[in-house]
Amino acid sequence: VQEDNRPRPAFDFKAYMLGKAAAVNEALDVAVSLRPPLRIHEAMRYSLLAGGKRVRPILCIAACELVGGALPMAMPSACAVEMIHTMSLIHDDLPCMDNDDLRRGKPTNHKVFGEDVAVLAGDALLAFAFEHIAADTKGVTPARIVRAIGELARSIGAEGLVAGQVVDISSEGISAVGLKELEFIHLHKTAALLEASVVLGAIMGGGSDAEVEKLRIFARSIGLLFQVVDDILDVTMSSQELGKTAGKDLVADKVTYPKLLGIEKSREFAAELLQEACSQLVGFDPEKAAPLVALAKYIANRQN
Amino acid sequence: TQTKSALFDLKTYWTTLIGEINHKLEDAIAVQYPEQIYEAMKYSVLAKGAKRAPPVMCVASCELLGGSRIAAFPTACALEMVHAASLIHDDLPCMDDDPSRRGQPSNHTVYGVDMAILAGDALFPLGFRHIVSHTPSDLVPGPRILRVIAEIARAVGSTGMAAGQFLDLEGGPDAFEFAQEKKFGEMAECSAVCGGLIAGAEDEEIQRLRRYGRAVGVLYQVVDDILEETTKESGSSEDEKDEEKRGKSYVQVYGVEKAREVAEELRAKAKGELDGFEKYGDSVIPLYSFVDYAADRGFSVGGEASS
């Protein structure tokens, strides 16, 4: 990636991430409070508050602030995308799906609470994501909130997240899976929710249609980038470093970018995607765009 | 009202609405790549013989308050989608482990457990999306749509139907009535409330619809339990196994006599709530007739005898 030489305002990425993550964690803790029936809410909170870097909520907030919105406008949406992300992980880890025992370094939800509660906790998080946006978004016109809900619903359903999971499941063990299917899986399974995160933030923040569409392309690029990097890390890192089972893609005979392109070409592809993402941010105020630029670079360069 | 209610032809009203709703549901799920997930979704949403009680309740409540049927249809369809999603997940082997639903194999029996989970996961958002993309904005302002979405999400969520399913699985003596209310009252309550919200009902009217819907939903289930108990063939081992799996019914917990008393109380309660809508004249009649239908089952609807 080319670095430009213009003087840039100092941006402390680490402090930014920690600050926003803390705000998101607090908001999630309040939103999904412990109430009866306790066990199902414990299960929801177990996975939702298990840590994680909160990349999706922070993207949502950063996009909102980029187009001139204030943090509270985006916070319910930011929490909602994390609830959806958590729900998809809980259901993905189930024995009938990926059958994972470990997630973010901890036993998976169904290992602790049982499969029945894990299914229900996921469903409840999914539903609550929509309730939270619809009922708790402040300072945004109803028309924008309705539009954002439509975006979220589209991105996680059979045309989005679920489509990616379906193709992923049905391509497992099939060696003839090509680059096109692989891209379909990742654009839907990973990029769709990242896209929704950014687009919801931009809509809630009052962004123009042109701004929303630019940020959509930005998000799609970093979504794919996220997965390419994930694939590379799965080959190059240990389980301990990743906090989840490494080499699982190889064992499961899953098609990955390194398998299709080789490690080097995969790294080149990642660099292209980062370039494409950052180019979408060019017209914006560089100071306000700094968090998204840094997030894109972080996704490209992360080690776990 | 008693006579008017008797003269009102609920069966025709209901059957006509079922036709319209089925048609809209068919249009709402267009099969595309990857086809199998859409097939799985359609299989449960378009199951033959479905009574479409939630959508019909929603439309009737909307019309009661002078709202347009056209305004209510997208939400009515969404109720059916999220209801189907809940039922698909309730039937899973790790939950109620039901191999059949509405007289045909349950979703996971046909499509596998993984697809069944994903079909449910996709139907919830499809419901919300359907409301957003199909509700005519000139008839239903944004704030009402947001209240409808929040209401449906609450009803299926961790303090609504998911809570009911959880307590049903967990069992325990105190959980029974709560689980029943949540599993069977919540959807009817939500359907009546959504219809009211779309029509722009006052808060007091919404509360009335809420209590009415819940009473009708639970009444329906109690009467189902009574009918099952009084008509079942004795000694069939399959029936016994079924019952064990499905958990307890009102009749098993309280006996037939007490269940009949509960049903009468619920019928009176539901009708009592409707008395508060007197000023709307005859438009309240369909809602009265639902109560009598839930209690008496004077005819069969949707092409089969039970849900």
XYZ file of C-alpha atoms in Angstrom:
611
model
C 0.000 0.000 0.000
C 1.255 3.391 -0.971
C 1.680 5.879 1.844
C 1.038 9.469 0.886
C 3.336 12.137 2.196
C 0.833 14.788 3.134
C 1.055 15.846 6.770
C -1.564 13.897 8.632
C -3.104 14.832 11.957
C -1.836 12.492 14.618
C -4.356 9.716 15.122
C -3.950 7.347 18.029
C -5.647 4.217 16.683
C -5.142 2.107 19.768
C -6.664 4.719 22.069
C -9.525 5.234 19.611
C -10.325 1.513 19.459
C -10.115 1.029 23.218
C -12.265 4.064 23.880
C -14.977 3.105 21.419
C -14.902 -0.563 22.437
C -15.412 0.450 26.066
C -18.386 2.607 25.097
C -19.852 -0.235 23.015
C -19.317 -2.774 25.806
C -21.072 -0.523 28.262
C -23.989 0.013 25.904
C -24.285 -3.746 25.231
C -24.177 -4.512 28.945
C -27.066 -2.119 29.533
C -29.065 -3.152 26.461
C -28.968 -6.895 27.149
C -29.496 -6.787 30.880
C -29.819 -9.859 33.062
C -33.529 -10.473 33.599
C -35.892 -13.426 33.788
C -35.694 -16.021 32.451
C -32.130 -15.720 33.717
C -30.500 -18.613 31.922
C -31.374 -17.477 28.428
C -30.158 -13.952 29.193
C -27.006 -15.391 30.748
C -26.426 -17.300 27.523
C -26.970 -14.158 25.431
C -24.602 -12.160 27.615
C -21.997 -14.942 27.791
C -21.308 -14.717 24.063
C -22.150 -11.056 23.545
C -19.901 -9.762 26.316
C -17.094 -12.272 25.734
C -14.728 -9.597 24.537
C -13.829 -9.339 20.924
C -12.516 -6.203 19.309
C -15.919 -4.784 18.395
C -14.786 -4.097 14.841
C -18.351 -3.995 13.487
C -19.794 -1.573 16.039
C -16.751 0.667 15.761
C -17.091 0.717 11.957
C -20.715 1.734 12.442
C -19.814 4.553 14.813
C -16.875 5.717 12.674
C -19.087 5.878 9.569
C -21.716 7.844 11.471
C -19.141 10.348 12.717
C -17.520 10.560 9.281
C -20.711 11.890 7.702
C -21.237 14.358 10.542
C -23.428 12.367 12.925
C -22.981 12.060 16.677
C -22.140 8.815 18.476
C -25.524 8.347 20.226
C -27.289 8.283 16.830
C -25.278 5.186 15.859
C -24.969 3.386 19.188
C -28.139 1.231 19.013
C -27.184 0.185 15.468
C -23.608 -0.467 16.579
C -24.893 -2.724 19.364
C -27.330 -4.397 16.965
C -24.666 -5.431 14.450
C -22.628 -6.937 17.280
C -25.725 -8.841 18.476
C -26.243 -10.201 14.961
C -22.564 -11.098 14.650
C -22.700 -12.922 17.982
C -25.902 -14.723 16.994
C -24.334 -15.967 13.775
C -21.286 -17.234 15.673
C -23.441 -19.059 18.247
C -25.461 -20.794 15.525
C -22.373 -21.403 13.361
C -20.606 -23.183 16.232
C -23.472 -25.654 16.822
C -22.751 -29.369 16.364
C -24.987 -29.537 13.290
C -23.046 -26.683 11.696
C -19.288 -26.176 12.227
C -19.249 -28.087 15.525
C -16.776 -25.801 17.284
C -15.870 -26.162 20.951
C -13.865 -22.985 21.271
C -14.649 -19.382 20.415
C -12.682 -16.290 21.407
C -10.638 -18.581 23.652
C -13.689 -19.754 25.616
C -16.001 -22.789 25.381
C -18.706 -22.134 22.789
C -22.218 -21.200 23.854
C -23.789 -24.640 23.387
C -20.921 -26.247 25.319
C -21.837 -24.146 28.334
C -25.617 -23.757 28.021
C -26.672 -26.688 25.836
C -27.786 -26.705 22.224
C -31.398 -25.778 22.923
C -30.495 -22.657 24.867
C -27.823 -21.758 22.310
C -30.374 -21.820 19.482
C -32.804 -19.700 21.525
C -30.126 -17.262 22.703
C -29.146 -16.712 19.069
C -32.740 -16.176 18.008
C -33.286 -13.781 20.882
C -30.185 -11.753 19.995
C -31.349 -11.556 16.389
C -34.776 -10.308 17.395
C -33.413 -7.925 19.984
C -31.081 -6.320 17.455
C -34.130 -5.114 15.518
C -36.075 -4.133 18.623
C -33.110 -2.134 19.895
C -32.691 -0.124 16.695
C -36.425 0.452 16.284
C -37.117 1.418 19.883
C -33.921 3.031 21.146
C -32.396 5.076 18.314
C -32.442 8.748 19.316
C -31.977 11.907 17.275
C -32.599 10.264 13.887
C -35.704 10.706 11.710
C -38.034 7.663 11.621
C -37.586 7.441 7.842
C -33.839 6.930 8.267
C -34.306 4.378 11.033
C -36.772 2.424 8.874
C -34.317 2.512 5.978
C -31.498 1.283 8.216
C -33.640 -1.610 9.474
C -34.350 -2.609 5.867
C -30.605 -2.575 5.137
C -29.793 -4.712 8.152
C -32.561 -7.203 7.423
C -31.439 -7.601 3.817
C -27.787 -8.045 4.719
C -28.299 -10.854 7.239
C -31.003 -12.917 5.519
C -31.145 -15.332 2.614
C -29.652 -12.719 0.285
C -26.820 -11.951 2.678
C -25.208 -13.645 5.662
C -27.355 -16.777 5.466
C -26.640 -17.175 1.731
C -22.918 -17.183 2.526
C -23.373 -19.808 5.214
C -25.473 -22.022 2.931
C -22.954 -21.966 0.089
C -20.143 -22.461 2.601
C -21.828 -25.569 4.028
C -22.670 -27.033 0.639
C -19.170 -26.438 -0.745
C -17.405 -28.184 2.130
C -15.399 -31.146 0.929
C -15.902 -30.225 -2.713
C -12.503 -29.587 -4.252
C -13.932 -28.030 -7.416
C -14.979 -24.838 -5.632
C -13.623 -21.906 -7.591
C -12.687 -18.333 -6.885
C -16.164 -17.164 -7.825
C -17.915 -19.333 -5.213
C -15.272 -18.468 -2.639
C -15.883 -14.783 -3.239
C -19.639 -15.340 -3.022
C -19.219 -17.047 0.349
C -17.078 -14.296 1.794
C -18.980 -11.377 0.294
C -22.078 -12.777 1.978
C -20.813 -14.518 5.064
C -18.426 -11.799 6.205
C -18.684 -8.699 4.052
C -22.474 -8.333 4.185
C -22.557 -7.608 7.907
C -19.496 -5.356 7.747
C -21.249 -3.522 4.935
C -24.401 -3.211 7.001
C -22.361 -1.927 9.946
C -20.877 0.885 7.890
C -24.031 1.658 5.913
C -26.202 1.792 9.045
C -23.757 4.209 10.628
C -23.763 6.393 7.522
C -27.566 6.399 7.287
C -28.071 7.171 10.975
C -25.418 9.904 10.836
C -27.341 11.676 8.085
C -25.071 10.798 5.149
C -26.149 11.630 1.589
C -26.981 8.799 -0.806
C -23.630 9.325 -2.548
C -21.771 9.116 0.765
C -23.667 5.996 1.787
C -22.789 4.291 -1.518
C -19.096 5.199 -1.280
C -18.978 3.798 2.207
C -20.793 0.695 1.002
C -17.984 -0.017 -1.466
C -15.432 0.745 1.246
C -17.125 -1.769 3.531
C -17.416 -4.471 0.879
C -13.699 -4.191 0.172
C -12.667 -4.439 3.787
C -15.166 -7.271 4.251
C -13.469 -9.346 1.621
C -10.108 -8.184 2.919
C -11.093 -9.396 6.391
C -11.693 -12.889 5.055
C -8.588 -13.067 2.875
C -6.513 -12.121 5.923
C -8.429 -14.661 8.038
C -7.600 -17.394 5.541
C -3.942 -16.413 5.531
C -3.822 -16.366 9.337
C -5.468 -19.794 9.553
C -2.524 -21.214 7.612
C 0.246 -19.220 9.255
C -0.727 -18.929 12.939
C -1.191 -21.371 15.841
C -4.451 -21.995 17.735
C -3.101 -20.200 20.781
C -2.217 -17.112 18.798
C -5.643 -17.096 17.137
C -7.776 -17.942 20.176
C -9.594 -20.490 18.044
C -8.760 -23.766 16.362
C -6.070 -23.072 13.746
C -5.713 -25.050 10.541
C -9.400 -25.870 10.801
C -9.963 -24.817 7.215
C -7.375 -27.345 6.085
C -8.797 -30.123 8.225
C -12.360 -29.357 7.096
C -11.126 -29.374 3.520
C -12.438 -25.864 3.077
C -11.487 -23.822 0.097
C -9.464 -20.762 1.064
C -7.642 -17.986 -0.759
C -4.200 -19.424 0.057
C -5.301 -22.775 -1.376
C -6.635 -21.225 -4.566
C -4.081 -18.467 -5.076
C -1.120 -19.360 -2.874
C 0.047 -17.253 0.074
C 1.864 -14.645 -1.979
C -0.984 -13.957 -4.400
C -3.392 -13.876 -1.471
C -1.270 -11.187 0.159
C -1.234 -9.198 -3.085
C -5.015 -9.490 -3.335
C -5.304 -8.223 0.241
C -3.174 -5.214 -0.647
C -5.399 -4.434 -3.641
C -8.518 -4.598 -1.521
C -7.011 -2.245 1.042
C -6.137 0.176 -1.742
C -9.665 -0.010 -3.133
C -11.187 0.571 0.303
C -9.034 3.591 1.095
C -9.701 5.169 -2.296
C -13.388 5.443 -1.355
C -12.491 7.713 1.538
C -10.571 10.247 -0.538
C -13.321 12.865 -0.838
C -13.992 13.007 2.909
C -12.390 15.232 5.536
C -9.083 13.380 6.201
C -9.276 13.971 9.912
C -12.739 12.446 10.156
C -11.756 9.623 7.798
C -8.692 8.713 9.844
C -10.489 6.092 11.998
C -11.824 4.232 8.952
C -8.445 4.368 7.191
C -6.805 3.014 10.315
C -9.485 0.326 10.709
C -8.945 -0.825 7.131
C -5.202 -1.021 7.702
C -5.765 -2.801 10.971
C -7.939 -5.421 9.259
C -5.215 -5.870 6.643
C -2.378 -6.198 9.122
C -3.932 -7.924 12.135
C -2.228 -10.976 13.573
C -5.259 -12.715 15.073
C -73.641 -7.910 19.387
C -74.400 -11.509 20.192
C -76.824 -11.829 17.281
C -74.715 -9.814 14.866
C -71.747 -11.975 15.779
C -73.814 -15.054 15.036
C -74.873 -13.672 11.676
C -71.353 -12.708 10.699
C -69.841 -15.305 8.390
C -66.418 -15.746 9.922
C -65.584 -18.698 7.747
C -65.950 -16.695 4.547
C -64.130 -13.689 6.026
C -61.268 -15.887 7.187
C -61.049 -18.057 4.082
C -60.962 -15.001 1.830
C -58.139 -13.501 3.872
C -56.211 -16.794 3.845
C -56.346 -16.747 0.058
C -55.011 -13.206 -0.139
C -52.308 -13.823 2.455
C -51.148 -17.066 0.835
C -50.862 -15.264 -2.461
C -48.754 -12.489 -0.930
C -46.552 -14.959 0.932
C -45.870 -16.839 -2.286
C -44.735 -13.604 -3.924
C -42.633 -12.648 -0.912
C -40.123 -15.495 -1.228
C -38.623 -15.648 -4.719
C -36.274 -18.592 -5.120
C -32.752 -17.659 -6.213
C -29.201 -18.864 -5.616
C -28.583 -20.678 -3.277
C -31.938 -22.324 -4.000
C -32.029 -24.788 -1.102
C -32.420 -22.110 1.566
C -35.359 -20.521 -0.251
C -36.953 -23.935 -0.712
C -36.613 -24.605 3.010
C -38.108 -21.207 3.869
C -41.013 -21.661 1.452
C -41.677 -25.169 2.692
C -42.605 -23.950 6.158
C -44.122 -20.566 5.323
C -46.348 -21.948 2.562
C -47.275 -25.169 4.376
C -50.667 -26.360 3.179
C -53.562 -26.082 5.591
C -52.106 -23.201 7.605
C -54.844 -21.206 9.322
C -52.974 -17.895 9.078
C -54.458 -16.909 12.412
C -51.794 -14.270 13.216
C -52.187 -12.410 9.891
C -55.984 -12.601 10.026
C -55.991 -11.279 13.598
C -53.682 -8.451 12.519
C -55.860 -7.457 9.557
C -59.072 -7.645 11.613
C -57.611 -5.446 14.374
C -56.422 -2.917 11.818
C -59.839 -2.836 10.141
C -61.570 -2.514 13.504
C -59.887 0.851 13.990
C -60.609 2.035 10.488
C -57.229 1.113 9.048
C -56.887 -0.222 5.525
C -56.318 -3.878 4.810
C -53.626 -2.873 2.323
C -51.727 -1.135 5.106
C -51.801 -4.257 7.267
C -50.889 -6.961 4.728
C -47.088 -6.600 4.824
C -47.063 -6.846 8.616
C -49.567 -9.703 8.454
C -47.192 -11.614 6.166
C -44.231 -10.780 8.405
C -46.056 -12.269 11.395
C -46.436 -15.506 9.483
C -42.732 -15.489 8.549
C -41.432 -14.971 12.076
C -43.993 -17.441 13.403
C -42.745 -20.035 10.912
C -39.164 -19.289 11.982
C -40.033 -19.905 15.634
C -41.835 -23.154 14.823
C -38.952 -24.443 12.664
C -36.542 -23.901 15.556
C -38.985 -25.289 18.157
C -39.223 -28.548 16.187
C -35.430 -29.123 16.071
C -34.015 -32.324 17.581
C -32.290 -30.326 20.345
C -35.618 -28.657 21.217
C -39.018 -30.411 20.997
C -37.656 -32.996 18.543
C -40.824 -33.054 16.469
C -40.566 -35.008 13.216
C -43.795 -33.513 11.873
C -45.684 -30.229 11.825
C -49.135 -29.485 10.427
C -49.368 -33.047 9.185
C -46.206 -32.985 7.132
C -42.542 -33.695 7.969
C -40.972 -30.837 9.911
C -38.416 -28.606 8.234
C -35.263 -30.346 9.532
C -36.695 -33.746 8.621
C -36.756 -32.636 4.987
C -33.846 -30.195 4.715
C -31.514 -31.224 7.542
C -30.857 -29.568 10.882
C -28.320 -27.094 9.527
C -30.650 -25.783 6.808
C -33.542 -25.659 9.270
C -31.547 -23.430 11.609
C -30.536 -21.182 8.736
C -34.062 -21.079 7.298
C -35.261 -19.782 10.659
C -32.382 -17.319 10.860
C -33.345 -16.015 7.412
C -37.101 -15.840 8.011
C -36.821 -13.522 11.005
C -35.069 -10.751 9.045
C -37.207 -11.427 5.960
C -40.240 -10.549 8.061
C -38.765 -7.201 9.091
C -37.561 -6.508 5.592
C -40.980 -7.296 4.166
C -42.595 -4.724 6.455
C -40.053 -2.057 5.531
C -40.177 -2.634 1.788
C -43.899 -3.321 1.322
C -45.781 -1.131 3.792
C -47.257 1.849 1.895
C -45.627 4.870 3.517
C -48.578 7.116 2.651
C -50.824 4.908 4.780
C -48.455 4.070 7.633
C -46.057 6.756 8.910
C -42.500 5.820 9.948
C -43.047 5.980 13.727
C -45.832 3.400 13.460
C -43.647 1.070 11.391
C -40.935 1.319 14.027
C -43.404 0.428 16.777
C -44.615 -2.567 14.773
C -41.053 -3.818 14.274
C -40.227 -3.375 17.952
C -43.447 -5.172 18.907
C -42.773 -8.201 16.699
C -39.142 -8.408 17.805
C -40.203 -8.276 21.444
C -42.840 -10.949 20.924
C -40.429 -13.492 19.445
C -37.519 -12.521 21.707
C -36.013 -13.464 25.048
C -38.954 -12.247 27.113
C -41.570 -13.494 24.639
C -41.808 -16.701 22.662
C -38.148 -17.641 23.135
C -38.727 -17.347 26.894
C -41.804 -19.558 26.592
C -39.913 -22.194 24.656
C -37.055 -22.071 27.145
C -39.323 -22.507 30.183
C -41.216 -25.252 28.401
C -37.960 -27.154 27.845
C -36.753 -26.507 31.355
C -40.015 -27.605 32.949
C -40.644 -27.146 36.662
C -43.993 -26.649 38.413
C -44.020 -22.839 38.428
C -43.050 -22.475 34.800
C -46.104 -24.108 33.266
C -48.555 -21.240 33.003
C -45.902 -18.722 32.063
C -44.593 -21.013 29.332
C -48.117 -21.561 27.990
C -48.878 -17.842 27.948
C -45.625 -17.057 26.204
C -45.799 -19.885 23.711
C -49.437 -19.493 22.753
C -50.601 -16.078 23.916
C -47.716 -14.014 22.644
C -48.253 -14.418 18.912
C -51.963 -13.602 19.081
C -51.264 -10.631 21.347
C -48.590 -9.334 19.018
C -50.832 -9.809 15.971
C -53.722 -7.852 17.467
C -51.397 -5.108 18.709
C -49.640 -4.753 15.340
C -52.977 -4.351 13.574
C -53.881 -1.629 16.039
C -50.523 0.115 15.679
C -50.822 0.208 11.893
C -54.260 1.790 12.174
C -52.900 4.385 14.588
C -54.687 3.196 17.734
C -54.512 5.148 20.995
C -52.340 3.649 23.740
C -55.387 2.611 25.737
C -56.780 0.773 22.711
C -53.439 -0.940 22.186
C -53.512 -2.195 25.769
C -57.013 -3.494 25.225
C -55.959 -5.323 22.040
C -52.973 -6.694 23.921
C -55.138 -8.263 26.637
C -57.706 -9.433 24.085
C -55.091 -11.094 21.850
C -53.381 -12.851 24.715
C -56.669 -14.201 26.061
C -57.708 -15.518 22.631
C -54.302 -17.139 22.036
C -54.299 -18.979 25.341
C -58.004 -19.847 25.000
C -57.286 -21.437 21.644
C -54.588 -23.619 23.175
C -56.622 -24.619 26.227
C -59.494 -25.701 23.984
C -57.031 -27.602 21.785
C -55.831 -29.444 24.879
C -59.407 -30.249 25.928
C -60.308 -31.511 22.447
C -57.175 -33.608 22.286
C -57.933 -35.168 25.650
C -61.616 -35.872 24.968
C -61.248 -37.178 21.412
C -58.022 -39.123 21.634
C -58.036 -42.832 20.950
C -57.046 -44.770 24.008
C -54.012 -46.997 24.132
C -52.099 -45.837 21.069
C -48.447 -45.938 22.040
C -47.568 -43.354 19.420
C -49.965 -40.863 20.984
C -48.423 -41.387 24.376
C -44.971 -40.868 23.018
C -46.105 -37.700 21.275
C -47.579 -36.341 24.451
C -44.475 -37.026 26.442
C -42.446 -35.084 23.931
C -44.814 -32.175 23.699
C -44.802 -31.621 27.426
C -47.789 -30.966 29.579
C -51.137 -29.592 28.519
C -53.689 -27.647 30.553
C -55.768 -30.772 30.867
C -52.866 -32.812 32.184
C -52.060 -30.181 34.749
C -55.566 -29.184 35.854
C -57.928 -31.869 34.528
C -60.719 -31.413 31.996
C -63.175 -29.705 34.363
C -60.776 -27.000 35.476
C -59.551 -26.516 31.904
C -63.156 -25.898 30.812
C -63.528 -23.299 33.549
C -60.321 -21.594 32.447
C -61.600 -21.572 28.866
C -64.873 -19.918 29.932
C -62.990 -17.281 31.913
C -60.755 -16.534 28.958
C -63.728 -16.273 26.618
C -65.405 -13.810 28.969
C -62.195 -11.841 29.416
C -61.561 -11.549 25.688
C -65.118 -10.414 25.002
C -64.976 -8.017 27.898
C -61.992 -6.300 26.322
C -63.884 -5.964 23.036
C -66.805 -4.273 24.773
C -64.484 -1.278 25.057
C -64.536 -0.883 21.262
C -68.280 -0.262 21.144
C -67.870 3.076 19.388
C -66.496 1.355 16.296
C -69.822 -0.383 15.699
C -69.932 -3.499 13.559
C -66.208 -3.512 12.708
C -65.554 -5.246 16.018
C -67.660 -8.265 15.028
C -64.859 -10.269 13.392
C -62.861 -10.040 16.621
C -65.837 -11.296 18.663
C -66.266 -14.182 16.290
C -62.605 -15.208 16.716
C -63.288 -15.653 20.412
C -66.256 -17.919 19.734
C -64.283 -19.813 17.139
C -61.384 -20.358 19.556
C -63.837 -21.646 22.155
C -66.316 -23.641 20.028
C -64.502 -24.579 16.777
C -67.791 -24.325 14.892
C -66.126 -25.066 11.538
C -62.759 -26.068 10.146
C -60.557 -23.563 8.398
C -57.394 -23.771 6.345
C -58.115 -27.303 5.188
C -57.387 -29.273 8.343
C -58.737 -29.802 11.821
C -55.788 -28.840 14.023
C -52.681 -26.710 13.897
